[in-house]
Short mmCIF file of C-alpha atoms and ligand atoms in Angstrom, two decimals:
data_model
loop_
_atom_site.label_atom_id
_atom_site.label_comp_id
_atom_site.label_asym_id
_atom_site.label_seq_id
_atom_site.Cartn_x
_atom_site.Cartn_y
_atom_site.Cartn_z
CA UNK A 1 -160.27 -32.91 -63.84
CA UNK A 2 -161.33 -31.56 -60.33
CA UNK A 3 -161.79 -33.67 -57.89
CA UNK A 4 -162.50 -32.52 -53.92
CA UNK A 5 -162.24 -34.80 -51.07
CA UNK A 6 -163.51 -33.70 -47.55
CA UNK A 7 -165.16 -35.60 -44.83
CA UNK A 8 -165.70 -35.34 -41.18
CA UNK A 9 -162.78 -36.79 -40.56
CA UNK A 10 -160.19 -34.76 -42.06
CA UNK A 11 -160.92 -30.98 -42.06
CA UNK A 12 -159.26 -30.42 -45.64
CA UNK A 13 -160.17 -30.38 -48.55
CA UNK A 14 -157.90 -32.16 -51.50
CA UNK A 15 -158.16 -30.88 -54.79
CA UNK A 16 -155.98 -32.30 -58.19
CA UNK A 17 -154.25 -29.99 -58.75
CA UNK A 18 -155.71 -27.92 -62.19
CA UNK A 19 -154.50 -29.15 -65.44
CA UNK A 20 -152.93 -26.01 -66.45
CA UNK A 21 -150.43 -26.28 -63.60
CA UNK A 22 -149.78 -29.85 -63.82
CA UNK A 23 -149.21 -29.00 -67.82
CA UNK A 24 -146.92 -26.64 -66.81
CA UNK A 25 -145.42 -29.15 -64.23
CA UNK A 26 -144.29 -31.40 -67.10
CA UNK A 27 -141.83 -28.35 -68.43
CA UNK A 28 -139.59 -29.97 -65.91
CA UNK A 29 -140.51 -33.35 -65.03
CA UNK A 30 -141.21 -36.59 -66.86
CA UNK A 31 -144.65 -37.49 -65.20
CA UNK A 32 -144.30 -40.81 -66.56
CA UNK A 33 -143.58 -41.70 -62.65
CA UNK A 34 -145.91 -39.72 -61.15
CA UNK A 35 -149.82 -40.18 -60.75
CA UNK A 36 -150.99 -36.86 -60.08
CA UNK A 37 -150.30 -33.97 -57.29
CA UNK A 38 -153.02 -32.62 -54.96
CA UNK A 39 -153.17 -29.24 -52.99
CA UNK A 40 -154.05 -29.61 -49.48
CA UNK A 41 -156.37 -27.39 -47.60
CA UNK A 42 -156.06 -23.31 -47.14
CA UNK A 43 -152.39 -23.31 -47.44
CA UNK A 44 -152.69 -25.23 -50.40
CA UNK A 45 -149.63 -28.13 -49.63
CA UNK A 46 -148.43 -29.85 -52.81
CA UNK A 47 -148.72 -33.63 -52.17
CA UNK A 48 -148.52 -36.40 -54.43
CA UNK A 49 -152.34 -37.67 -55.57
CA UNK A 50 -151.80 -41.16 -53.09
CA UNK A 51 -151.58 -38.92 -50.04
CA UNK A 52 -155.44 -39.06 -50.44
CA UNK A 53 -155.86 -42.28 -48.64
CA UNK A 54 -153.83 -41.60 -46.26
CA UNK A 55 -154.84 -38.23 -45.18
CA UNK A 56 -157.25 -38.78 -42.52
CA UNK A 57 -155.68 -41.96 -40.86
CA UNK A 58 -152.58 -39.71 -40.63
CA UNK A 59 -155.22 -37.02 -39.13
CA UNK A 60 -156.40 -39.43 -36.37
CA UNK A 61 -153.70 -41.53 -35.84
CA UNK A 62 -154.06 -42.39 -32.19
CA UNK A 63 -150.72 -41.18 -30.31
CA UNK A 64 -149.21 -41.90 -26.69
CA UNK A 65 -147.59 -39.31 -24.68
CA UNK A 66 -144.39 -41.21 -24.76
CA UNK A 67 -144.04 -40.79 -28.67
CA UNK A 68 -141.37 -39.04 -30.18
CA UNK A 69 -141.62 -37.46 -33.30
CA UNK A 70 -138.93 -35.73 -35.98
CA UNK A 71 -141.35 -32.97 -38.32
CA UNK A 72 -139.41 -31.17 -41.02
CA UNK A 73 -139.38 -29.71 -44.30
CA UNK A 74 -137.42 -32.62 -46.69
CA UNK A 75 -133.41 -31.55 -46.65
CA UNK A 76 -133.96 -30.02 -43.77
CA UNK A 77 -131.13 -32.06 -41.89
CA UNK A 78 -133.95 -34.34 -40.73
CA UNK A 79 -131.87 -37.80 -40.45
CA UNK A 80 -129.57 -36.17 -38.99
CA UNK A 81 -132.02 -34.92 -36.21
CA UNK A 82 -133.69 -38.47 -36.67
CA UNK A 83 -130.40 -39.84 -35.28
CA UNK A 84 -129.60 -37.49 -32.22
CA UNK A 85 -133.11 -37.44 -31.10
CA UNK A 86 -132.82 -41.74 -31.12
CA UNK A 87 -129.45 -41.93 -29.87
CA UNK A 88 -130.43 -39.85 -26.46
CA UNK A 89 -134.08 -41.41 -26.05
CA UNK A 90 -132.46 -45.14 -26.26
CA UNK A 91 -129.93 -43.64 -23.68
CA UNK A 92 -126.74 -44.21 -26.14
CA UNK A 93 -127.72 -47.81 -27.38
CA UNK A 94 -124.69 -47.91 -30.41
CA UNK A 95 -125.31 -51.52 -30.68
CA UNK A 96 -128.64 -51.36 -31.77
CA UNK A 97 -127.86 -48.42 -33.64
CA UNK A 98 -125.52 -49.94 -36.30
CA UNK A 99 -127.07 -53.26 -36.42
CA UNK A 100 -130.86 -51.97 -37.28
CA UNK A 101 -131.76 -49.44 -39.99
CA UNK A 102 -132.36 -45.72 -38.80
CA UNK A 103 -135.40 -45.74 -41.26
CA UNK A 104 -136.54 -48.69 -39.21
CA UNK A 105 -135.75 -47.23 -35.51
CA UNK A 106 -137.42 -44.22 -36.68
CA UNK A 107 -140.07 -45.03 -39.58
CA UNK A 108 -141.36 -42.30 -41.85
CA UNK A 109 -145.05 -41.98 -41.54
CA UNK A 110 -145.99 -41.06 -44.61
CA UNK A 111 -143.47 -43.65 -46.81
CA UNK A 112 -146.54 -45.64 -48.11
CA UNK A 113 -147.55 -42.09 -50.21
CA UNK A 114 -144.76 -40.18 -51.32
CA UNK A 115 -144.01 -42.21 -54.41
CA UNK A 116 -148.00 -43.01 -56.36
CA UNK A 117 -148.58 -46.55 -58.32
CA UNK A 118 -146.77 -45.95 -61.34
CA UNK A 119 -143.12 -44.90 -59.44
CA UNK A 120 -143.63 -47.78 -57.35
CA UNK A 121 -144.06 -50.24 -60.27
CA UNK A 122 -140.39 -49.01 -61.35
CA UNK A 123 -138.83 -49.21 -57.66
CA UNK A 124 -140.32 -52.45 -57.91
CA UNK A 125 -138.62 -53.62 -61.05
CA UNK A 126 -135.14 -52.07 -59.92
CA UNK A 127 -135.90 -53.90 -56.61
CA UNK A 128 -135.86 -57.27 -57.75
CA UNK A 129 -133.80 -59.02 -55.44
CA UNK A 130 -133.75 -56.59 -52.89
CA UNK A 131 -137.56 -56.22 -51.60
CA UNK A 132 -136.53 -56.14 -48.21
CA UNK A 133 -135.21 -52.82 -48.82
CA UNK A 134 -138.41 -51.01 -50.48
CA UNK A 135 -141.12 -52.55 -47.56
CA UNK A 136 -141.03 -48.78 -46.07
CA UNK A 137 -143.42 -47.93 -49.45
CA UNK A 138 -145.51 -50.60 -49.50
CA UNK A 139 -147.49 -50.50 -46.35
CA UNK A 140 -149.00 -47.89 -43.69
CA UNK A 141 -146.64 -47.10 -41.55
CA UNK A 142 -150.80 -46.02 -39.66
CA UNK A 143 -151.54 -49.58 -39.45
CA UNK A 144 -147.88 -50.55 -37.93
CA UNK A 145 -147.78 -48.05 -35.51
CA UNK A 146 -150.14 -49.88 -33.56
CA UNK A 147 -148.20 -52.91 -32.49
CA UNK A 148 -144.65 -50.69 -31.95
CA UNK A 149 -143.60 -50.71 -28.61
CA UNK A 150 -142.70 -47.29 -26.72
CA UNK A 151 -141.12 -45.30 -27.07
CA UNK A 152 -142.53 -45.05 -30.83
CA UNK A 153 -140.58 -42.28 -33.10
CA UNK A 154 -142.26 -40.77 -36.25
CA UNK A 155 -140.98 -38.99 -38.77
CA UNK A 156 -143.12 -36.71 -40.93
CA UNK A 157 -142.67 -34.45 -43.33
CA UNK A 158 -145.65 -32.88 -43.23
CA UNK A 159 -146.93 -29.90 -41.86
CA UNK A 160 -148.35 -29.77 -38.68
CA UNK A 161 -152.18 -28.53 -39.22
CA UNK A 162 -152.06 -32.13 -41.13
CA UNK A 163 -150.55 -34.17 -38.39
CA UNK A 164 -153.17 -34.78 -35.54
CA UNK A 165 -154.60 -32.13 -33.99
CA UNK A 166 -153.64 -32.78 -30.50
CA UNK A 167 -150.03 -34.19 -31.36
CA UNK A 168 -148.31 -31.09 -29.48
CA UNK A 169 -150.71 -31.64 -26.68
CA UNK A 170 -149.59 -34.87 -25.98
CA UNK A 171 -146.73 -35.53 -27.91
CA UNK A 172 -142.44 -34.24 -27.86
CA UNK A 173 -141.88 -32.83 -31.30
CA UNK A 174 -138.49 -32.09 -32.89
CA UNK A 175 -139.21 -29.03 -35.80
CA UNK A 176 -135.92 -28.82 -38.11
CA UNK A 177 -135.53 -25.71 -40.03
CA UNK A 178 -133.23 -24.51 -42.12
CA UNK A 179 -132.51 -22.04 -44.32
CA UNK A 180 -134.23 -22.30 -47.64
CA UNK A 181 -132.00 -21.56 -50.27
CA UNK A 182 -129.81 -24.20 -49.29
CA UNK A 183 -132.80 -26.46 -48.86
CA UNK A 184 -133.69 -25.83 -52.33
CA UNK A 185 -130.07 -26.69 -53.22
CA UNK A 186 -130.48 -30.07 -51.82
CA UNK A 187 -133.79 -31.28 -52.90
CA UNK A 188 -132.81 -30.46 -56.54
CA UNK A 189 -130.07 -32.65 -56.08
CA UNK A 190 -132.76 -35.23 -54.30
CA UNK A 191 -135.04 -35.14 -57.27
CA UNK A 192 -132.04 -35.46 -59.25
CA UNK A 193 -130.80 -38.38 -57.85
CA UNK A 194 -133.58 -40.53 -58.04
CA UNK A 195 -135.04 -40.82 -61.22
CA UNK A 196 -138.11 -41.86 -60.53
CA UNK A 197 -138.92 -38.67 -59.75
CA UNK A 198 -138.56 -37.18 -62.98
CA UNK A 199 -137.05 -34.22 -62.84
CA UNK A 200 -135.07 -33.33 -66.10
CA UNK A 201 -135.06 -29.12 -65.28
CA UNK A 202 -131.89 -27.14 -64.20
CA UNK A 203 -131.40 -25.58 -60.86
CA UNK A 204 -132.94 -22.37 -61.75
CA UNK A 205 -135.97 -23.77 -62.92
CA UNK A 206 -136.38 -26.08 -59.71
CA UNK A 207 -135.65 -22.66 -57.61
CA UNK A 208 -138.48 -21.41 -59.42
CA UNK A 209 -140.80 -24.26 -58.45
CA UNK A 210 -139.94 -24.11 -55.31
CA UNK A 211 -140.96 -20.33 -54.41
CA UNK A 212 -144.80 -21.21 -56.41
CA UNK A 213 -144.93 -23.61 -53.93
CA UNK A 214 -144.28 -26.34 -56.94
CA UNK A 215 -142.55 -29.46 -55.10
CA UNK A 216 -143.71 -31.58 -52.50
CA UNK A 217 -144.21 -30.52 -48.79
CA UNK A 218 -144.23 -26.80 -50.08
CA UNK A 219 -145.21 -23.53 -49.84
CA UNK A 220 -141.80 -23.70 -47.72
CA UNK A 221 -142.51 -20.59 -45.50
CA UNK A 222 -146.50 -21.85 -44.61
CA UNK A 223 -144.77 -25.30 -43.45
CA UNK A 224 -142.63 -23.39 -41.28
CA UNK A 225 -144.49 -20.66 -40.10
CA UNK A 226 -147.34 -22.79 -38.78
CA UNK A 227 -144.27 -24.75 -36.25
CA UNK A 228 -143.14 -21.06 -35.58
CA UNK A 229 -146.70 -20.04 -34.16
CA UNK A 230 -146.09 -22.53 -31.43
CA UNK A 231 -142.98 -21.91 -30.61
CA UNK A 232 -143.26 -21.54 -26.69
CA UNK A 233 -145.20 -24.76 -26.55
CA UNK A 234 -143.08 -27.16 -23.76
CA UNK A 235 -143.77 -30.17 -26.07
CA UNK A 236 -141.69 -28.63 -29.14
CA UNK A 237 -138.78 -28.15 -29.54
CA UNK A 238 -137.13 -26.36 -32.56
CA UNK A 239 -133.13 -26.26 -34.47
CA UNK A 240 -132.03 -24.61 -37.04
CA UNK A 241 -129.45 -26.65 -39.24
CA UNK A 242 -127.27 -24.22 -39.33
CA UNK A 243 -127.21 -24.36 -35.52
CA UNK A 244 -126.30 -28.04 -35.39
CA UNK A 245 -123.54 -26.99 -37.87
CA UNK A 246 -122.07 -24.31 -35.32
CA UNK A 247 -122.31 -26.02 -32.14
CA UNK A 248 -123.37 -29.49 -32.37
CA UNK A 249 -122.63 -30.65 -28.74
CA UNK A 250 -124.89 -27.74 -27.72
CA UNK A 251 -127.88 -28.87 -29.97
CA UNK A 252 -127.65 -32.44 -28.20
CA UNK A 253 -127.46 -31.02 -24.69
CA UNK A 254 -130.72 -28.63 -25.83
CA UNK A 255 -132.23 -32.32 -27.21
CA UNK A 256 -131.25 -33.64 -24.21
CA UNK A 257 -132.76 -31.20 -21.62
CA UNK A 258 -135.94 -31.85 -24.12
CA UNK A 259 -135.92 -35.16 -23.47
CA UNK A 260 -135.65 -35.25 -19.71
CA UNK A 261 -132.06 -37.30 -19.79
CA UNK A 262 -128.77 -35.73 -18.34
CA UNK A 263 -125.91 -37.08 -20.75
CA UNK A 264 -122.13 -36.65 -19.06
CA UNK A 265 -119.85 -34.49 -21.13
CA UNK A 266 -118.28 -37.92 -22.19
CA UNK A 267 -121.57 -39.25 -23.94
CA UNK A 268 -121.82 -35.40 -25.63
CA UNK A 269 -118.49 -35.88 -26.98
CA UNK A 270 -118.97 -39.63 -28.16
CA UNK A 271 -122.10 -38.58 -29.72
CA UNK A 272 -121.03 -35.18 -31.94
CA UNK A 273 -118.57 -37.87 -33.12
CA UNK A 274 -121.12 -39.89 -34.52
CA UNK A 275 -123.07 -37.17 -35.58
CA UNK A 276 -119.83 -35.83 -37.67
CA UNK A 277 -120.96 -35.44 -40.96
CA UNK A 278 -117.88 -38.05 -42.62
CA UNK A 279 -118.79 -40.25 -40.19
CA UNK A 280 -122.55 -39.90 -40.64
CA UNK A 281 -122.03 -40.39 -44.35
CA UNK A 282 -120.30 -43.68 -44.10
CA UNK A 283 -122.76 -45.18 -41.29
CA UNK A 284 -124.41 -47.47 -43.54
CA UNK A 285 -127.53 -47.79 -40.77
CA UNK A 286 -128.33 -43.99 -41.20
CA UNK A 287 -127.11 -42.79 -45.19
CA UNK A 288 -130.15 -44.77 -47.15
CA UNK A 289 -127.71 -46.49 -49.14
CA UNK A 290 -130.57 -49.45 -49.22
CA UNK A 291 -132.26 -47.44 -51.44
CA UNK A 292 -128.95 -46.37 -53.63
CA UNK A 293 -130.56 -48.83 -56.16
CA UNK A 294 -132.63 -47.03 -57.43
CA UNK A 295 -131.06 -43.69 -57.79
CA UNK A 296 -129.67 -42.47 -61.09
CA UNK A 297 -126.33 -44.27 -61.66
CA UNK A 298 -124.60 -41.01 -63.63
CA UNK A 299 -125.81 -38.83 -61.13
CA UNK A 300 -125.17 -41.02 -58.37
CA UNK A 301 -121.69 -40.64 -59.31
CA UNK A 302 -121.35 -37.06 -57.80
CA UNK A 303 -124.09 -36.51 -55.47
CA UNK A 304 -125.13 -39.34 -52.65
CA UNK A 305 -128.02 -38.89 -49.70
CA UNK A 306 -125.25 -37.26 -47.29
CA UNK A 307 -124.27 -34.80 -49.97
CA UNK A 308 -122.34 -31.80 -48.44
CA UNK A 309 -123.37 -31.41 -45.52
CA UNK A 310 -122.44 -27.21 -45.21
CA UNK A 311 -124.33 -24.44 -44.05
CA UNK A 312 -124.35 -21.58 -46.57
CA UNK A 313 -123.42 -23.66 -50.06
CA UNK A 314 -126.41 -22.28 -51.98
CA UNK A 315 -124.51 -19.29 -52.60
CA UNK A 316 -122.42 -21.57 -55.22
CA UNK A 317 -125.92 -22.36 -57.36
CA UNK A 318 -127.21 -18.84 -57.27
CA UNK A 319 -127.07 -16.02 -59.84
CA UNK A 320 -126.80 -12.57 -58.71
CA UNK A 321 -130.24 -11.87 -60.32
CA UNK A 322 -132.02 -15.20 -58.02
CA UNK A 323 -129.96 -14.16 -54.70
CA UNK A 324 -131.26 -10.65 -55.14
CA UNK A 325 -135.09 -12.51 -55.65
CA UNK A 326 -134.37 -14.86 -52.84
CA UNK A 327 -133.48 -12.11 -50.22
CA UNK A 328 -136.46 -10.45 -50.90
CA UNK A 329 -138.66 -13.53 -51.13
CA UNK A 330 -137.40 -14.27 -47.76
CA UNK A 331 -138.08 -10.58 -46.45
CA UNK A 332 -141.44 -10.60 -47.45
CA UNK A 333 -141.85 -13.57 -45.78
CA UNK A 334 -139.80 -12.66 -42.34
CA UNK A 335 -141.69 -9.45 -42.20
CA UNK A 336 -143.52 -9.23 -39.12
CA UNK A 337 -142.59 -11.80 -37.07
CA UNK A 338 -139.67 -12.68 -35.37
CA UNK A 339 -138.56 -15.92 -37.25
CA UNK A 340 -134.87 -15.39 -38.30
CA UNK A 341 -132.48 -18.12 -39.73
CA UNK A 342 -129.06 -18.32 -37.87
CA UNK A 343 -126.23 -16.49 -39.08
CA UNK A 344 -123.09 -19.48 -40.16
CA UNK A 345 -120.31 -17.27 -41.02
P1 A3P B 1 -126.97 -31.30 -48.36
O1 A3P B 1 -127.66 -31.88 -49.56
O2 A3P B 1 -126.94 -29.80 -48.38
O3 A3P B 1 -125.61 -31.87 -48.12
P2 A3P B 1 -132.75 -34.63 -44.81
O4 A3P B 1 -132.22 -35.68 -43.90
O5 A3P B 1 -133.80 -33.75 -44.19
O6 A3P B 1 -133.16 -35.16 -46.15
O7 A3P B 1 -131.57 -33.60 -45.07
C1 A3P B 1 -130.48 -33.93 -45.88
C2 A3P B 1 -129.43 -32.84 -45.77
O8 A3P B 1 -128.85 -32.92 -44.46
C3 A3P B 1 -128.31 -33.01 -46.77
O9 A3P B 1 -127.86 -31.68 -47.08
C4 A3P B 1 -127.32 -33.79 -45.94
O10 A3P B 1 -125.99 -33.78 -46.41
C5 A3P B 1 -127.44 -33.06 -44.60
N1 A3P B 1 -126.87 -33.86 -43.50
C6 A3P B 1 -127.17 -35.13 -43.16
N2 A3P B 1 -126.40 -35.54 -42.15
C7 A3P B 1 -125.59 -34.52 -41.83
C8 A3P B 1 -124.54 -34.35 -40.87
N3 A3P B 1 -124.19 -35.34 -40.04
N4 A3P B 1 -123.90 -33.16 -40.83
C9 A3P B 1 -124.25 -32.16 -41.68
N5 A3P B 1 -125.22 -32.26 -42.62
C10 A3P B 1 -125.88 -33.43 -42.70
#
């Protein structure tokens, strides 16, 4: 079933995706949870069918030049960032920091789409009791915007040419990046984890996926590549992960210069302690354990939101036949520009 969307206020057009590809979609995931997937415009992003609605609100959202926003490919180290990027705007504010959730400092735009009806009528059921905890999905995060007080800060996941236009004109942005084999290794774990997402495929088979440009947010290297164009643009600023990992009190100085605030070497210290990844993964106001519910409880025994937390790990989940494919995918992709992920080892 085709089925455009376009108007004058969103520049895209949204097509179902064809039923050949959502047929072959279901090799690997049990679409009893999922409504439908859409591709997005010339790049063709792969968006869950509910991101319709949404689309142009998101488009032309109004924004204020005091907003702060965190952009990212998913598993891109993104809370993380989310956290830094808080922590120096509120000027160090740990109080408020452990006592309100990061996800509610720092709301994700586009929460109210990622899931479709029929996933949230199962977080629903495995929410009984604990609807406080699932309110992120249920409403426009759009619509709230407009009553937050500044400094607002967005997340997004999605790519900037379907953010609004003028966000970098008036707007700081935070890009995360990181290196896509080992975000590959930590989405399939995501999608694992949560089983209202379906997946049932092994790693190679996700991998796979992943380079069609077969899981949401993706083609990986268009998402990233359209940040990378504006690179010299003073309202964006862009870390790699594997930066963070190799000098973290350097990445919050560079955030810091960003945001116009002079931290003492004191605060720099304090903070890459409470960036630390062990301590990051037991701060209960930053590791989504709200939404631990409704993971998978077998998998949920070996893999958690905060899962490793290392630069480099994909290597362990690779044959030598993908690493050879996934050098060259990212070759092709690398060639002829100057985009290069950092070295970590
Ligand atoms: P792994 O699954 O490789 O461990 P996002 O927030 O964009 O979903 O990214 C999640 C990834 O960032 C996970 O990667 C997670 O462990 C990692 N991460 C989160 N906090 C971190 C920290 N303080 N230090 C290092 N890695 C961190």
């Amino acid at each position: 079933m085709m089925h455009g969307t376009s108007s004058s206020d969103f520049p895209y057009a949204i097509n179902d995706v064809e039923p050949e590809e959502f047929a072959e979609l279901q090799k690997t995931f049990n679409t009893a949870f999922i409504d439908g997937y859409v591709r997005v415009g010339p790049k063709g992003y792969f968006l869950r069918s509910g991101y319709r609605k949404e689309a142009a609100k998101i488009y032309n959202m109004p924004l204020r030049l005091d907003d702060i926003w965190v952009v990212s490919f998913p598993r891109s180290g993104t809370t993380w960032v989310q956290e830094m990027v808080w922590m120096i705007a509120k000027d160090f504010d740990y109080e408020t920091s452990k006592d309100v959730l990061l996800i509610n400092r720092f709301p994700f735009l586009e929460a109210n789409v990622i899931n479709g009806d029929k996933a949230l009528k199962k977080i629903k059921e495995l929410s009984a009791g604990k609807e406080e905890n699932i309110k992120v999905f249920l409403s426009s995060e759009v619509d709230l915007a407009a009553d937050r007080p500044s400094p607002r800060f967005f997340k997004s996941h999605l790519p900037l040419s379907l953010l609004p236009p003028s966000l970098l004109a008036t707007s700081r942005v935070v890009y995360v990046a990181r290196d896509p084999r080992d975000v590959a290794v930590s989405y399939y774990y995501h999608y694992k984890l949560f089983a209202f997402f379906g997946y049932f495929g092994n790693f190679k088979q996700f991998w796979e996926s992943f380079v069609k440009g077969d899981a949401d947010y993706c083609p990986y290297f268009e998402h990233l590549k359209e940040v990378w164009g504006q690179r010299h643009h003073a309202n964006l600023l862009i870390l790699f992960y594997e930066d963070l990992i190799k000098d973290l009190p350097g990445s919050i100085r560079r955030v810091a210069r960003f945001l116009g605030k002079e931290p003492s070497e004191a605060q720099v210290r304090a903070l890459s302690e409470h960036l630390k990844f062990d301590n990051f993964k037991k701060n209960k106001s930053v590791n989504n354990e709200p939404f631990m519910h409704l993971s998978d409880q077998n998998v949920a025994k070996t893999v958690s939101f905060m899962r490793k937390g290392k630069a480099g790990g994909w290597r362990e989940h690779f044959d030598e036949q993908m690493a050879a494919q996934a050098q060259q995918w990212i070759d092709d992709n690398l060639r002829g520009t100057d985009l290069r992920f950092p070295e970590h080892y």
